Amino acid sequence: MYAIIATGGKQYKVSEGDIIRVEKLAAEAGDTVTFDQVVAVSDGSLKVGKDAAKASVSATVMNQGKAKKVIVYKYKRKSGYHKKNGHRQAYTQVKIDKINA
């Protein structure tokens, strides 16, 4: 059984027991979160649309963190312009507990 959930502007295919990294959520480690925006659910047969809208996915927050640094370097030739910038994206690591279909 799997479900496709939408959170943080992205979609994730999850099964029970999976550990995934999603965009930062306002929750502490050990808290339980519920993903209500379910795009599709499959338990032998695929359910989408109104059938999947009734489903939800519950998960436990494992930890909060930051991803590896990504270097952004802007450069324009012949003008002496260059700019270096770094970014670390915040994430929340969750463990999928149950798919309520």
Backbone as numpy.savetxt, mean C-alpha at the origin, in Angstrom:
# Nx Ny Nz CAx CAy CAz Cx Cy Cz
-7.56 -17.84 -1.76 -8.41 -16.66 -1.76 -7.52 -15.42 -1.76
-7.86 -14.46 -2.62 -7.11 -13.22 -2.66 -8.07 -12.06 -2.90
-7.57 -10.86 -2.63 -8.34 -9.65 -2.86 -7.42 -8.59 -3.44
-8.00 -7.66 -4.17 -7.26 -6.52 -4.68 -7.81 -5.29 -3.97
-6.93 -4.63 -3.19 -7.35 -3.47 -2.41 -6.71 -2.21 -2.99
-7.33 -1.07 -2.73 -6.80 0.22 -3.16 -6.55 1.07 -1.93
-5.32 1.56 -1.79 -4.97 2.46 -0.71 -3.79 3.31 -1.14
-3.82 4.57 -0.79 -2.72 5.46 -1.12 -2.53 5.68 -2.61
-3.61 5.56 -3.39 -3.51 5.77 -4.82 -2.93 4.60 -5.59
-2.74 3.47 -4.92 -2.19 2.28 -5.56 -3.09 1.08 -5.28
-2.93 0.02 -6.06 -3.68 -1.21 -5.86 -2.72 -2.34 -5.52
-3.14 -3.20 -4.59 -2.31 -4.30 -4.13 -3.12 -5.60 -4.16
-2.50 -6.67 -4.66 -3.11 -8.00 -4.62 -2.63 -8.67 -3.33
-3.56 -9.02 -2.44 -3.19 -9.55 -1.12 -3.91 -10.87 -0.84
-3.26 -11.70 -0.07 -3.83 -12.92 0.47 -3.64 -12.89 1.97
-4.32 -13.77 2.69 -4.16 -13.83 4.13 -2.74 -14.25 4.47
-2.11 -13.52 5.42 -0.75 -13.81 5.83 0.31 -13.00 5.09
-0.07 -12.28 4.05 0.90 -11.47 3.29 1.36 -10.27 4.12
2.60 -9.86 3.89 3.15 -8.66 4.50 3.46 -7.69 3.36
2.83 -6.52 3.39 3.01 -5.55 2.31 3.37 -4.18 2.88
3.97 -3.34 2.04 4.27 -1.96 2.39 3.32 -1.07 1.62
2.56 -0.24 2.34 1.62 0.69 1.72 2.05 2.12 2.08
1.44 3.09 1.42 1.71 4.48 1.76 1.37 4.72 3.23
2.05 5.66 3.85 1.94 5.89 5.29 0.50 6.05 5.75
0.14 5.29 6.79 -1.18 5.35 7.41 -1.03 5.96 8.80
-2.07 6.60 9.28 -2.06 7.19 10.61 -2.44 6.12 11.63
-1.50 5.23 11.94 -1.73 4.15 12.90 -0.40 3.77 13.52
-0.45 3.30 14.75 0.75 2.87 15.47 0.98 1.38 15.26
2.17 0.91 15.58 2.49 -0.51 15.48 1.60 -1.30 16.42
1.01 -2.38 15.92 0.10 -3.19 16.71 -1.36 -2.86 16.50
-1.66 -1.72 15.91 -3.04 -1.33 15.64 -3.62 -2.18 14.51
-4.94 -2.28 14.48 -5.64 -2.98 13.40 -6.27 -1.96 12.48
-6.04 -2.13 11.17 -6.64 -1.24 10.18 -7.52 -2.06 9.25
-8.53 -1.41 8.69 -9.46 -2.07 7.77 -9.42 -1.34 6.45
-9.22 -2.09 5.38 -9.25 -1.55 4.03 -10.63 -1.83 3.45
-11.45 -0.79 3.31 -12.81 -0.94 2.81 -12.90 -0.83 1.30
-11.89 -0.24 0.69 -11.91 -0.03 -0.76 -11.35 -1.29 -1.44
-12.22 -2.28 -1.64 -11.84 -3.54 -2.26 -12.29 -3.51 -3.71
-11.35 -3.72 -4.63 -11.65 -3.67 -6.06 -12.20 -5.01 -6.55
-11.59 -6.12 -6.08 -12.01 -7.45 -6.51 -11.70 -8.46 -5.42
-12.49 -9.54 -5.38 -12.28 -10.63 -4.44 -12.42 -11.94 -5.21
-11.50 -12.87 -4.95 -11.58 -14.17 -5.61 -11.53 -15.27 -4.56
-12.58 -16.09 -4.54 -12.61 -17.29 -3.70 -13.13 -18.43 -4.57
-12.39 -18.71 -5.63 -12.83 -19.68 -6.62 -13.44 -18.98 -7.81
-14.32 -18.02 -7.55 -14.89 -17.20 -8.62 -14.58 -15.74 -8.33
-14.33 -14.98 -9.36 -13.95 -13.58 -9.21 -15.19 -12.70 -9.06
-15.16 -11.85 -8.03 -16.26 -10.91 -7.78 -15.71 -9.49 -7.90
-16.34 -8.68 -8.75 -15.94 -7.29 -8.92 -17.18 -6.41 -8.84
-16.95 -5.10 -8.75 -18.07 -4.16 -8.74 -18.85 -4.19 -7.45
-20.18 -4.30 -7.55 -21.05 -4.27 -6.38 -20.80 -5.44 -5.45
-20.46 -6.61 -6.01 -20.20 -7.78 -5.17 -18.95 -7.58 -4.32
-17.92 -6.95 -4.87 -16.67 -6.73 -4.14 -16.79 -5.54 -3.19
-17.73 -4.64 -3.44 -17.87 -3.45 -2.59 -18.28 -3.81 -1.17
-18.92 -4.96 -0.99 -19.35 -5.41 0.33 -18.19 -5.97 1.15
-17.10 -6.32 0.49 -15.96 -6.98 1.15 -15.07 -5.95 1.84
-14.26 -6.44 2.77 -13.25 -5.63 3.44 -12.07 -6.51 3.81
-10.94 -5.88 4.06 -9.73 -6.60 4.42 -9.20 -6.00 5.71
-8.95 -6.84 6.71 -8.41 -6.35 7.97 -6.94 -6.74 8.07
-6.15 -5.81 8.62 -4.70 -6.01 8.70 -4.17 -5.42 9.99
-2.99 -5.89 10.40 -2.32 -5.40 11.59 -1.07 -4.62 11.17
-0.90 -3.44 11.76 0.27 -2.62 11.45 1.48 -3.22 12.16
2.52 -3.51 11.38 3.75 -4.07 11.96 4.71 -2.96 12.37
4.98 -2.03 11.45 5.84 -0.90 11.79 5.70 0.21 10.77
6.26 1.37 11.12 6.33 2.52 10.23 7.80 2.69 9.85
8.06 3.20 8.67 9.45 3.38 8.28 9.60 4.28 7.09
10.85 4.40 6.63 11.16 5.17 5.44 11.93 4.27 4.48
11.63 4.42 3.19 12.30 3.62 2.17 13.71 4.14 1.94
14.47 3.46 1.08 15.81 3.91 0.75 15.76 5.26 0.05
16.84 6.00 0.19 16.89 7.34 -0.39 16.99 7.27 -1.91
16.20 8.11 -2.55 16.23 8.26 -4.01 16.85 9.62 -4.30
17.89 9.63 -5.13 18.56 10.87 -5.48 17.93 11.45 -6.74
17.55 12.73 -6.66 16.99 13.45 -7.80 18.04 14.48 -8.21
18.54 14.38 -9.44 19.58 15.29 -9.91 19.10 16.01 -11.16
19.00 17.33 -11.08 18.57 18.13 -12.22 19.79 18.83 -12.79
19.88 18.86 -14.12 21.05 19.41 -14.79 20.66 19.99 -16.13
21.14 21.19 -16.40 20.96 21.79 -17.72 22.34 22.13 -18.26
22.63 21.62 -19.41 23.97 21.81 -19.97 24.19 23.26 -20.40
25.42 23.65 -20.39 25.90 24.96 -20.87 25.46 26.15 -20.03
24.60 25.96 -19.06 24.13 27.11 -18.28 24.67 27.09 -16.85
25.35 26.03 -16.45 25.89 25.94 -15.10 24.85 25.58 -14.05
23.67 25.16 -14.49 22.61 24.83 -13.55 22.65 23.34 -13.21
22.75 23.04 -11.94 22.58 21.66 -11.46 22.08 21.72 -10.03
21.23 20.77 -9.70 20.62 20.74 -8.37 20.48 19.28 -7.94
20.95 18.96 -6.77 20.87 17.61 -6.24 19.93 17.60 -5.05
19.02 16.62 -5.04 18.02 16.55 -3.98 17.79 15.08 -3.66
17.50 14.77 -2.40 17.22 13.40 -1.99 15.82 13.30 -1.39
15.23 12.10 -1.47 13.88 11.90 -0.93 13.77 10.49 -0.37
13.17 10.38 0.81 12.86 9.08 1.41 11.37 9.01 1.65
10.71 8.07 0.97 9.25 7.94 1.06 8.87 7.19 2.34
7.91 7.72 3.07 7.41 7.08 4.28 6.45 5.95 3.90
6.49 4.85 4.66 5.61 3.72 4.40 5.13 3.11 5.71
4.09 2.30 5.60 3.58 1.51 6.72 3.59 0.05 6.29
4.18 -0.80 7.10 4.23 -2.23 6.80 3.08 -2.91 7.54
2.23 -3.62 6.80 1.07 -4.27 7.39 1.06 -5.76 7.06
0.46 -6.53 7.96 0.27 -7.96 7.73 -1.23 -8.20 7.56
-1.61 -8.85 6.46 -3.02 -9.10 6.16 -3.51 -10.24 7.05
-4.54 -9.96 7.86 -5.07 -10.96 8.78 -6.24 -11.73 8.17
-7.22 -11.01 7.65 -8.44 -11.68 7.20 -9.06 -10.92 6.04
-9.58 -11.69 5.08 -10.34 -11.12 3.97 -11.81 -11.46 4.23
-12.60 -10.42 4.48 -14.03 -10.61 4.78 -14.81 -10.42 3.49
-15.19 -11.54 2.85 -15.89 -11.45 1.56 -17.38 -11.71 1.73
